[in-house]
PDB file of C-alpha atoms in Angstrom:
ATOM      1  CA  MET A   1     141.157 120.799 110.001  1.00 53.00           C
ATOM      2  CA  ASP A   2     140.114 122.143 106.625  1.00 57.00           C
ATOM      3  CA  HIS A   3     143.533 121.600 105.065  1.00 70.00           C
ATOM      4  CA  THR A   4     146.735 119.750 105.805  1.00 80.00           C
ATOM      5  CA  PRO A   5     149.091 122.177 107.586  1.00 89.00           C
ATOM      6  CA  ALA A   6     152.819 122.363 107.132  1.00 93.00           C
ATOM      7  CA  VAL A   7     154.905 121.074 110.050  1.00 93.00           C
ATOM      8  CA  ASP A   8     155.737 124.533 111.399  1.00 94.00           C
ATOM      9  CA  GLU A   9     152.090 125.565 111.078  1.00 95.00           C
ATOM     10  CA  ALA A  10     151.016 122.441 112.955  1.00 95.00           C
ATOM     11  CA  VAL A  11     153.387 123.237 115.824  1.00 95.00           C
ATOM     12  CA  GLN A  12     151.978 126.766 116.028  1.00 96.00           C
ATOM     13  CA  LEU A  13     148.409 125.433 116.026  1.00 94.00           C
ATOM     14  CA  GLN A  14     149.221 123.170 118.977  1.00 95.00           C
ATOM     15  CA  LEU A  15     150.601 126.114 120.926  1.00 95.00           C
ATOM     16  CA  GLU A  16     147.478 128.151 120.164  1.00 95.00           C
ATOM     17  CA  LEU A  17     145.017 125.374 121.004  1.00 95.00           C
ATOM     18  CA  ALA A  18     146.704 124.115 124.182  1.00 96.00           C
ATOM     19  CA  HIS A  19     145.050 126.805 126.322  1.00 96.00           C
ATOM     20  CA  LEU A  20     141.625 125.350 125.419  1.00 97.00           C
ATOM     21  CA  VAL A  21     142.307 122.153 127.392  1.00 97.00           C
ATOM     22  CA  GLU A  22     140.040 121.914 130.450  1.00 97.00           C
ATOM     23  CA  PRO A  23     141.760 119.993 133.293  1.00 96.00           C
ATOM     24  CA  ASN A  24     138.558 119.208 135.199  1.00 96.00           C
ATOM     25  CA  ALA A  25     135.740 116.718 134.691  1.00 94.00           C
ATOM     26  CA  PRO A  26     132.210 118.022 134.100  1.00 91.00           C
ATOM     27  CA  GLU A  27     130.068 118.357 137.224  1.00 92.00           C
ATOM     28  CA  GLY A  28     128.509 115.015 138.136  1.00 94.00           C
ATOM     29  CA  PHE A  29     130.724 113.163 135.656  1.00 96.00           C
ATOM     30  CA  ALA A  30     129.784 109.469 135.785  1.00 96.00           C
ATOM     31  CA  PRO A  31     130.855 107.874 132.507  1.00 97.00           C
ATOM     32  CA  LYS A  32     129.232 104.621 131.420  1.00 98.00           C
ATOM     33  CA  ILE A  33     130.651 104.162 127.914  1.00 98.00           C
ATOM     34  CA  ALA A  34     134.320 104.567 126.998  1.00 98.00           C
ATOM     35  CA  ALA A  35     135.542 104.627 123.408  1.00 98.00           C
ATOM     36  CA  GLY A  36     138.988 103.269 122.665  1.00 98.00           C
ATOM     37  CA  LEU A  37     140.749 104.917 119.732  1.00 98.00           C
ATOM     38  CA  ASP A  38     143.653 103.459 117.805  1.00 96.00           C
ATOM     39  CA  VAL A  39     145.201 103.666 114.344  1.00 96.00           C
ATOM     40  CA  ALA A  40     146.737 100.693 112.536  1.00 95.00           C
ATOM     41  CA  TYR A  41     149.186 101.309 109.691  1.00 93.00           C
ATOM     42  CA  GLU A  42     149.973  99.090 106.742  1.00 92.00           C
ATOM     43  CA  PRO A  43     153.704  98.313 106.898  1.00 91.00           C
ATOM     44  CA  GLY A  44     155.722 100.413 104.483  1.00 89.00           C
ATOM     45  CA  SER A  45     152.703 102.481 103.504  1.00 89.00           C
ATOM     46  CA  ASP A  46     150.659 105.496 104.584  1.00 89.00           C
ATOM     47  CA  ARG A  47     147.475 103.437 104.362  1.00 93.00           C
ATOM     48  CA  LEU A  48     145.777 103.248 107.745  1.00 95.00           C
ATOM     49  CA  VAL A  49     142.679 102.081 109.550  1.00 96.00           C
ATOM     50  CA  ALA A  50     141.319 104.197 112.396  1.00 97.00           C
ATOM     51  CA  ALA A  51     139.218 102.210 114.867  1.00 98.00           C
ATOM     52  CA  ALA A  52     136.787 103.370 117.534  1.00 98.00           C
ATOM     53  CA  VAL A  53     135.399 100.741 119.920  1.00 98.00           C
ATOM     54  CA  CYS A  54     132.850 101.540 122.629  1.00 98.00           C
ATOM     55  CA  VAL A  55     133.088  99.517 125.831  1.00 98.00           C
ATOM     56  CA  ASP A  56     130.655  99.397 128.750  1.00 98.00           C
ATOM     57  CA  ILE A  57     132.841 100.519 131.658  1.00 98.00           C
ATOM     58  CA  ALA A  58     130.978  98.375 134.202  1.00 97.00           C
ATOM     59  CA  THR A  59     131.055  95.088 132.244  1.00 97.00           C
ATOM     60  CA  LEU A  60     133.807  95.736 129.672  1.00 97.00           C
ATOM     61  CA  ALA A  61     131.471  94.402 126.990  1.00 98.00           C
ATOM     62  CA  ILE A  62     131.895  95.891 123.516  1.00 98.00           C
ATOM     63  CA  VAL A  63     128.706  97.762 122.642  1.00 98.00           C
ATOM     64  CA  ASP A  64     129.638  99.499 119.381  1.00 98.00           C
ATOM     65  CA  SER A  65     132.505  99.842 116.928  1.00 98.00           C
ATOM     66  CA  ALA A  66     133.428 101.547 113.688  1.00 97.00           C
ATOM     67  CA  VAL A  67     136.425 102.021 111.448  1.00 97.00           C
ATOM     68  CA  HIS A  68     137.555 104.474 108.825  1.00 97.00           C
ATOM     69  CA  GLU A  69     140.109 103.590 106.173  1.00 96.00           C
ATOM     70  CA  ALA A  70     142.313 106.332 104.765  1.00 95.00           C
ATOM     71  CA  VAL A  71     145.741 107.290 103.499  1.00 94.00           C
ATOM     72  CA  ALA A  72     147.634 109.657 105.779  1.00 92.00           C
ATOM     73  CA  ASP A  73     148.590 112.929 104.123  1.00 91.00           C
ATOM     74  CA  PHE A  74     150.579 114.362 107.042  1.00 92.00           C
ATOM     75  CA  PRO A  75     154.128 113.091 107.621  1.00 90.00           C
ATOM     76  CA  TYR A  76     155.241 110.967 110.551  1.00 88.00           C
ATOM     77  CA  VAL A  77     156.551 113.622 112.939  1.00 92.00           C
ATOM     78  CA  PRO A  78     156.914 112.863 116.675  1.00 91.00           C
ATOM     79  CA  GLY A  79     154.679 115.175 118.680  1.00 91.00           C
ATOM     80  CA  LEU A  80     152.341 115.869 115.760  1.00 93.00           C
ATOM     81  CA  PHE A  81     150.367 112.621 115.599  1.00 89.00           C
ATOM     82  CA  GLY A  82     147.102 114.510 115.971  1.00 91.00           C
ATOM     83  CA  PHE A  83     147.541 115.993 112.507  1.00 94.00           C
ATOM     84  CA  ARG A  84     148.310 112.572 111.038  1.00 93.00           C
ATOM     85  CA  GLU A  85     145.588 110.578 112.807  1.00 94.00           C
ATOM     86  CA  LEU A  86     142.674 112.927 113.569  1.00 95.00           C
ATOM     87  CA  PRO A  87     141.500 113.116 109.936  1.00 95.00           C
ATOM     88  CA  ALA A  88     140.762 109.369 110.144  1.00 96.00           C
ATOM     89  CA  LEU A  89     139.757 109.076 113.814  1.00 97.00           C
ATOM     90  CA  LEU A  90     137.041 111.734 113.588  1.00 97.00           C
ATOM     91  CA  PRO A  91     135.117 109.940 110.790  1.00 97.00           C
ATOM     92  CA  ALA A  92     135.406 106.672 112.732  1.00 98.00           C
ATOM     93  CA  LEU A  93     133.824 108.382 115.749  1.00 98.00           C
ATOM     94  CA  ASP A  94     131.101 109.833 113.537  1.00 97.00           C
ATOM     95  CA  LYS A  95     130.187 106.346 112.311  1.00 97.00           C
ATOM     96  CA  LEU A  96     129.428 105.127 115.846  1.00 98.00           C
ATOM     97  CA  SER A  97     125.757 104.792 116.727  1.00 97.00           C
ATOM     98  CA  THR A  98     126.678 105.264 120.409  1.00 95.00           C
ATOM     99  CA  THR A  99     127.970 108.552 121.822  1.00 95.00           C
ATOM    100  CA  PRO A 100     130.780 107.726 124.250  1.00 98.00           C
ATOM    101  CA  ASP A 101     131.154 109.505 127.581  1.00 98.00           C
ATOM    102  CA  ILE A 102     134.954 109.381 127.481  1.00 98.00           C
ATOM    103  CA  LEU A 103     137.608 108.852 124.803  1.00 98.00           C
ATOM    104  CA  VAL A 104     140.660 106.737 125.624  1.00 98.00           C
ATOM    105  CA  CYS A 105     143.540 107.376 123.229  1.00 97.00           C
ATOM    106  CA  ASP A 106     146.522 105.181 122.562  1.00 94.00           C
ATOM    107  CA  GLY A 107     148.927 108.075 123.019  1.00 92.00           C
ATOM    108  CA  GLN A 108     149.660 111.161 125.047  1.00 95.00           C
ATOM    109  CA  GLY A 109     147.564 114.044 126.358  1.00 96.00           C
ATOM    110  CA  LEU A 110     149.277 116.737 128.437  1.00 96.00           C
ATOM    111  CA  ALA A 111     152.408 114.581 128.529  1.00 96.00           C
ATOM    112  CA  HIS A 112     153.615 116.295 125.382  1.00 95.00           C
ATOM    113  CA  PRO A 113     156.300 118.924 124.673  1.00 94.00           C
ATOM    114  CA  ARG A 114     153.634 121.542 123.931  1.00 95.00           C
ATOM    115  CA  ARG A 115     151.043 120.071 126.342  1.00 96.00           C
ATOM    116  CA  PHE A 116     148.805 119.160 123.427  1.00 96.00           C
ATOM    117  CA  GLY A 117     149.118 115.504 122.516  1.00 95.00           C
ATOM    118  CA  LEU A 118     146.618 113.460 120.531  1.00 96.00           C
ATOM    119  CA  ALA A 119     144.251 113.006 123.495  1.00 97.00           C
ATOM    120  CA  CYS A 120     144.099 116.772 124.054  1.00 98.00           C
ATOM    121  CA  HIS A 121     143.645 117.449 120.352  1.00 97.00           C
ATOM    122  CA  ILE A 122     140.731 115.076 119.832  1.00 97.00           C
ATOM    123  CA  GLY A 123     139.115 116.157 123.116  1.00 98.00           C
ATOM    124  CA  VAL A 124     139.221 119.843 122.200  1.00 97.00           C
ATOM    125  CA  VAL A 125     137.943 119.168 118.656  1.00 97.00           C
ATOM    126  CA  THR A 126     135.047 116.917 119.744  1.00 97.00           C
ATOM    127  CA  GLY A 127     134.306 118.515 123.117  1.00 97.00           C
ATOM    128  CA  LEU A 128     134.327 115.057 124.727  1.00 98.00           C
ATOM    129  CA  PRO A 129     136.291 114.175 127.865  1.00 98.00           C
ATOM    130  CA  SER A 130     139.466 112.346 126.877  1.00 98.00           C
ATOM    131  CA  ILE A 131     142.431 110.499 128.364  1.00 98.00           C
ATOM    132  CA  GLY A 132     145.840 109.660 126.966  1.00 97.00           C
ATOM    133  CA  VAL A 133     147.311 106.271 127.865  1.00 98.00           C
ATOM    134  CA  GLY A 134     150.829 105.959 126.473  1.00 95.00           C
ATOM    135  CA  LYS A 135     153.097 102.931 126.376  1.00 95.00           C
ATOM    136  CA  GLN A 136     156.197 105.139 126.511  1.00 93.00           C
ATOM    137  CA  ALA A 137     156.948 108.007 128.872  1.00 93.00           C
ATOM    138  CA  LEU A 138     157.430 111.600 127.914  1.00 89.00           C
ATOM    139  CA  GLY A 139     159.213 113.045 130.912  1.00 91.00           C
ATOM    140  CA  ARG A 140     160.895 111.687 134.013  1.00 96.00           C
ATOM    141  CA  TYR A 141     159.432 109.485 136.730  1.00 97.00           C
ATOM    142  CA  GLU A 142     160.421 107.303 139.629  1.00 97.00           C
ATOM    143  CA  PRO A 143     159.325 103.684 139.208  1.00 96.00           C
ATOM    144  CA  PRO A 144     155.974 103.154 140.952  1.00 98.00           C
ATOM    145  CA  GLY A 145     155.550 100.400 143.513  1.00 98.00           C
ATOM    146  CA  PRO A 146     155.061  96.852 142.238  1.00 98.00           C
ATOM    147  CA  THR A 147     151.345  96.597 143.025  1.00 98.00           C
ATOM    148  CA  ARG A 148     148.401  97.321 140.736  1.00 98.00           C
ATOM    149  CA  GLY A 149     147.273 100.898 141.374  1.00 98.00           C
ATOM    150  CA  ASP A 150     150.687 102.179 142.437  1.00 98.00           C
ATOM    151  CA  TRP A 151     151.761 105.325 140.623  1.00 98.00           C
ATOM    152  CA  LYS A 152     154.373 108.067 140.535  1.00 98.00           C
ATOM    153  CA  PRO A 153     154.189 111.544 138.978  1.00 98.00           C
ATOM    154  CA  LEU A 154     155.362 111.972 135.403  1.00 98.00           C
ATOM    155  CA  VAL A 155     157.314 115.234 135.238  1.00 97.00           C
ATOM    156  CA  ASP A 156     158.472 117.270 132.254  1.00 96.00           C
ATOM    157  CA  ASN A 157     160.441 120.520 132.695  1.00 94.00           C
ATOM    158  CA  GLY A 158     159.455 120.659 136.350  1.00 95.00           C
ATOM    159  CA  GLU A 159     155.733 120.285 135.619  1.00 96.00           C
ATOM    160  CA  ILE A 160     153.578 117.266 136.499  1.00 97.00           C
ATOM    161  CA  VAL A 161     152.114 116.147 133.178  1.00 97.00           C
ATOM    162  CA  GLY A 162     150.739 112.728 134.097  1.00 98.00           C
ATOM    163  CA  ARG A 163     151.358 109.536 136.045  1.00 98.00           C
ATOM    164  CA  ALA A 164     153.317 106.347 135.618  1.00 98.00           C
ATOM    165  CA  LEU A 165     150.606 103.876 136.634  1.00 98.00           C
ATOM    166  CA  ARG A 166     150.989 100.211 137.445  1.00 98.00           C
ATOM    167  CA  THR A 167     147.878  98.531 136.044  1.00 98.00           C
ATOM    168  CA  GLN A 168     148.970  94.995 136.956  1.00 98.00           C
ATOM    169  CA  ASP A 169     151.244  93.627 139.648  1.00 98.00           C
ATOM    170  CA  ASP A 170     154.898  93.541 138.565  1.00 96.00           C
ATOM    171  CA  VAL A 171     154.101  94.696 135.011  1.00 97.00           C
ATOM    172  CA  LYS A 172     155.591  97.742 133.274  1.00 97.00           C
ATOM    173  CA  PRO A 173     153.578 100.904 133.973  1.00 98.00           C
ATOM    174  CA  VAL A 174     151.497 102.826 131.479  1.00 98.00           C
ATOM    175  CA  PHE A 175     151.612 106.607 131.292  1.00 98.00           C
ATOM    176  CA  VAL A 176     148.334 108.372 131.951  1.00 98.00           C
ATOM    177  CA  SER A 177     147.730 112.016 131.155  1.00 98.00           C
ATOM    178  CA  ILE A 178     144.600 114.087 130.846  1.00 98.00           C
ATOM    179  CA  GLY A 179     143.356 114.958 127.425  1.00 97.00           C
ATOM    180  CA  HIS A 180     140.401 117.286 127.938  1.00 98.00           C
ATOM    181  CA  ARG A 181     137.573 117.820 130.439  1.00 98.00           C
ATOM    182  CA  ILE A 182     138.969 115.426 133.032  1.00 98.00           C
ATOM    183  CA  ASP A 183     141.302 115.530 136.032  1.00 97.00           C
ATOM    184  CA  LEU A 184     144.217 113.220 136.682  1.00 97.00           C
ATOM    185  CA  ASP A 185     142.648 111.397 139.645  1.00 97.00           C
ATOM    186  CA  THR A 186     139.524 110.580 137.623  1.00 97.00           C
ATOM    187  CA  ALA A 187     141.605 109.567 134.618  1.00 98.00           C
ATOM    188  CA  THR A 188     143.728 107.239 136.765  1.00 98.00           C
ATOM    189  CA  GLY A 189     140.661 105.578 138.279  1.00 97.00           C
ATOM    190  CA  LEU A 190     139.082 105.016 134.874  1.00 98.00           C
ATOM    191  CA  VAL A 191     142.243 103.498 133.424  1.00 98.00           C
ATOM    192  CA  LEU A 192     142.377 101.039 136.324  1.00 98.00           C
ATOM    193  CA  LYS A 193     138.703 100.123 135.823  1.00 98.00           C
ATOM    194  CA  LEU A 194     139.376  99.490 132.152  1.00 98.00           C
ATOM    195  CA  SER A 195     142.487  97.392 132.852  1.00 98.00           C
ATOM    196  CA  PRO A 196     141.358  94.539 135.123  1.00 97.00           C
ATOM    197  CA  ARG A 197     143.498  91.824 133.522  1.00 97.00           C
ATOM    198  CA  TYR A 198     146.150  93.280 131.241  1.00 97.00           C
ATOM    199  CA  ARG A 199     148.637  96.147 131.141  1.00 98.00           C
ATOM    200  CA  LEU A 200     146.648  98.127 128.552  1.00 98.00           C
ATOM    201  CA  PRO A 201     142.993  99.170 128.924  1.00 98.00           C
ATOM    202  CA  GLU A 202     140.400  96.946 127.267  1.00 98.00           C
ATOM    203  CA  THR A 203     139.404  99.954 125.146  1.00 98.00           C
ATOM    204  CA  THR A 204     142.894 100.184 123.650  1.00 96.00           C
ATOM    205  CA  ARG A 205     143.176  96.431 123.196  1.00 97.00           C
ATOM    206  CA  ALA A 206     139.820  96.209 121.414  1.00 98.00           C
ATOM    207  CA  ALA A 207     140.521  99.141 119.088  1.00 98.00           C
ATOM    208  CA  ASP A 208     144.000  97.831 118.264  1.00 97.00           C
ATOM    209  CA  HIS A 209     142.612  94.374 117.482  1.00 97.00           C
ATOM    210  CA  LEU A 210     139.827  95.727 115.263  1.00 97.00           C
ATOM    211  CA  GLY A 211     142.132  98.009 113.293  1.00 96.00           C
ATOM    212  CA  ARG A 212     144.614  95.233 112.651  1.00 94.00           C
ATOM    213  CA  GLU A 213     141.875  92.796 111.607  1.00 95.00           C
ATOM    214  CA  VAL A 214     140.425  95.251 109.090  1.00 94.00           C
ATOM    215  CA  LEU A 215     143.876  96.142 107.781  1.00 90.00           C
ATOM    216  CA  ALA A 216     144.604  92.449 107.251  1.00 87.00           C
ATOM    217  CA  GLY A 217     141.307  92.000 105.426  1.00 85.00           C
ATOM    218  CA  ARG A 218     139.917  89.556 107.971  1.00 62.00           C
ATOM    219  CA  VAL A 219     137.039  91.892 108.892  1.00 58.00           C
ATOM    220  CA  GLY A 220     135.202  93.916 106.268  1.00 55.00           C
ATOM    221  CA  VAL A 221     134.171  97.523 106.839  1.00 53.00           C
ATOM    222  CA  GLN A 222     130.540  96.572 106.275  1.00 47.00           C
ATOM    223  CA  ASP A 223     130.835  93.853 108.918  1.00 48.00           C
ATOM    224  CA  VAL A 224     132.020  96.419 111.454  1.00 53.00           C
ATOM    225  CA  ARG A 225     129.116  98.739 110.753  1.00 46.00           C
ATOM    226  CA  ASP A 226     126.461  95.983 111.007  1.00 40.00           C
TER     227      ASP A 226
END
């Protein structure tokens, strides 16, 4: 994004870019490194910290991380978070010394009014496979069964846009939707792999923790890069 669009321009851009989303994983897709992406905001301010944390999918060990501090210049508008957060998330990704195989966003992908949530937006811009894992549902769903791995379709305007997925027994589901270059079955399996102990994936938890620590001044930017 070379300039900050107006709200109506941003909506139009989403509609134009949505057709670029690829709902299939690349041939032979076998991701080893997942990058969790999250943005922490200073209360009462537009100051933010975008965090990218790379996790080894097999061991869940953190192998790389980076942050980018910025001030948001796009307003808080539901459904347009990509325009508010991408300008900071992309530099954070660029600072990584590891190229992730998959991006895991704290937000929506296809489960979006215009089928172009943050996970779709960053996937299309970077060309990397991406998944949206939301805490709140966009659409309607029947409650999944109580057991880890149970899921039900997430439906919006008669279209399946994701899944309500139980990542832990008897815990509230998360809402998984594809972002780019991945299918829903593969996305669901990866989210379960990344969530062995808690409701949210370890990628999301690690990125959220790092962003909050930097925002609070407990971790310096230089420390993150070292």
